[in-house]
């Protein structure tokens, strides 16, 4: 096999002049995590609203929410990112479009917002399922006490619904992290893209991608452990089997 | 905003978009699904077998594939396959594999991990009594699997398998990162050549939406039909 | 206090309540009984507006439920309801279950709400469990907490929807005792139940429902000794044999 292994490549300076190849990968990891965090917060906010709307009796609200979910689920993420990055600035009035195109870190903001909307549709489905899994009597008991619909959702339904959907939400968060890699196509300097750059500069293909793989697996493990800790902390005594 | 929207560029490039781009996308989706389901079923069977080592290998494979971004896996196979080809055939340098073959191998192997989880759930949902009855009749393991368990598991999981296929269909757009011309790639090429990004990307989004939405509605119809049958 | 006037309700094309009319005066204890599917649970859920109805009206302490300007949440705050499956909020401690609506609906301070809550828990015999979560209590204890939760709102009338049907037999009496006390203190109560012993003890009137209609509406004595309708007689003979 004519491949020259060189595991020492990580400590050699990258041609970009900003440090070693390892620094390059770690900076990519930072961008991955920052994008994922921003997108996830956005996804939780929007997804919760849409998910709640889908459980309300309003007909038009339900239709709008369904259209929202169907739109973001049936278009590939890559295409959605292209729409945000290339198409949106052209459709806006000239001033706004120009501002968008000249925004510093435009790929980061585009990727975060685009990924946030994409994942919000999936969060919406989870929130809807979580609320639907609760006994009908809970909402009735809340209303019987004189709580308004908003109060019933905030104090009675959502606290339990979120606990129920913690496991699938964890999966979606992990998906968010993985999906940041798609944004390398619009210039986000995230981990996978940096590994690819490292491969292009140094020709050490397998070292570069192995490092990226290990980093993703580490992040994965940390998130899973963190979520398990969170699950145990918010578990309601006597409700779930176990704690 | 819509002043100057160039419908003509879409109209002119339709043959290229569909006969080159969409053809690639559909072929990749169909073949990767077929290969992925077969391989995924094998992996599921490995995972559920009581044999030494096989379950662990299968679990490791499925978990690894599902923990990594698809884009990273695409890069891995893009560079790895020529070297594996060299190793298998004993050639003197890495074998250059065609774009389609590379994509097909990558997609089949990646999606197989997801299909294996679906098939595993399907196989486990078949009551143990079915398997016992098969063995009691003197059938071998492969006969029990082939004639009794897998047909039922497959039919039960069909909606979920089809949903995963729709996901696969959308994932094909990622071949963009290794510059392969699928439907999105074709739209992108036209967009950049003619300077018409807005029109081409909007059109691409529309086409993906229509196909995915229609397919998911078919799956929903299928689900309600099988639900009625299971009712009695 | 409660006037039910010609109330009819249907789920789609299926009728569940047919022209039901009755009254509950202040301080009265009315028991509603009947076979499954007779509409008794639905009727009681209409009284505090949890279930909508298509025809007729219900007037609670002078306020009509179907009037356009009626503030339903505020009205519900004055009506206490106890559910068959307790419906305590599992993620809140017992004390918080009692304080939530007091603070959010009645705008009481936390200190005031807690003081009232502890008094009520004392009344139902559960002060030791104030800091526990509902999942850590038995069914009978949960239902007593549910009664305290409803009482914390200082309701003018208490509605009970089969309060003991989901309880193991040995816990039924601890809940019924609380309800008997409540009745003796003069609370206006409307109780859907199969427990005829309770009815005999404290009910003023008994309403018998069958297939969505009010078939009998008599004083306790009249109902048990001389039921007029055949369906009520049949029902009584079956229930009292068990």
mmCIF file of C-alpha atoms in Angstrom, chain B residues 45 123 126-153:
data_model
loop_
_atom_site.group_PDB
_atom_site.id
_atom_site.type_symbol
_atom_site.label_atom_id
_atom_site.label_comp_id
_atom_site.label_asym_id
_atom_site.label_seq_id
_atom_site.Cartn_x
_atom_site.Cartn_y
_atom_site.Cartn_z
ATOM 1 C CA UNK B 45 -29.673 -11.102 12.019
ATOM 2 C CA UNK B 123 -37.742 -9.173 13.722
ATOM 3 C CA UNK B 126 -42.488 -11.352 15.725
ATOM 4 C CA UNK B 127 -43.740 -13.560 18.572
ATOM 5 C CA UNK B 128 -41.296 -16.227 19.739
ATOM 6 C CA UNK B 129 -44.012 -18.783 19.150
ATOM 7 C CA UNK B 130 -43.685 -18.350 15.391
ATOM 8 C CA UNK B 131 -40.010 -19.308 15.506
ATOM 9 C CA UNK B 132 -40.708 -22.202 17.849
ATOM 10 C CA UNK B 133 -43.428 -23.517 15.541
ATOM 11 C CA UNK B 134 -41.032 -23.353 12.610
ATOM 12 C CA UNK B 135 -38.320 -25.310 14.394
ATOM 13 C CA UNK B 136 -40.889 -27.786 15.647
ATOM 14 C CA UNK B 137 -41.750 -28.541 12.035
ATOM 15 C CA UNK B 138 -38.117 -29.360 11.391
ATOM 16 C CA UNK B 139 -37.139 -26.211 9.506
ATOM 17 C CA UNK B 140 -33.564 -24.932 9.691
ATOM 18 C CA UNK B 141 -32.597 -21.493 10.942
ATOM 19 C CA UNK B 142 -32.422 -20.022 7.434
ATOM 20 C CA UNK B 143 -35.745 -21.575 6.454
ATOM 21 C CA UNK B 144 -37.427 -20.206 9.558
ATOM 22 C CA UNK B 145 -35.988 -16.773 8.875
ATOM 23 C CA UNK B 146 -36.626 -16.835 5.156
ATOM 24 C CA UNK B 147 -40.155 -18.268 5.083
ATOM 25 C CA UNK B 148 -41.649 -17.237 8.425
ATOM 26 C CA UNK B 149 -39.921 -14.398 10.257
ATOM 27 C CA UNK B 150 -38.526 -12.072 7.606
ATOM 28 C CA UNK B 151 -41.647 -11.918 5.404
ATOM 29 C CA UNK B 152 -43.734 -10.873 8.407
ATOM 30 C CA UNK B 153 -41.102 -8.502 9.786
#
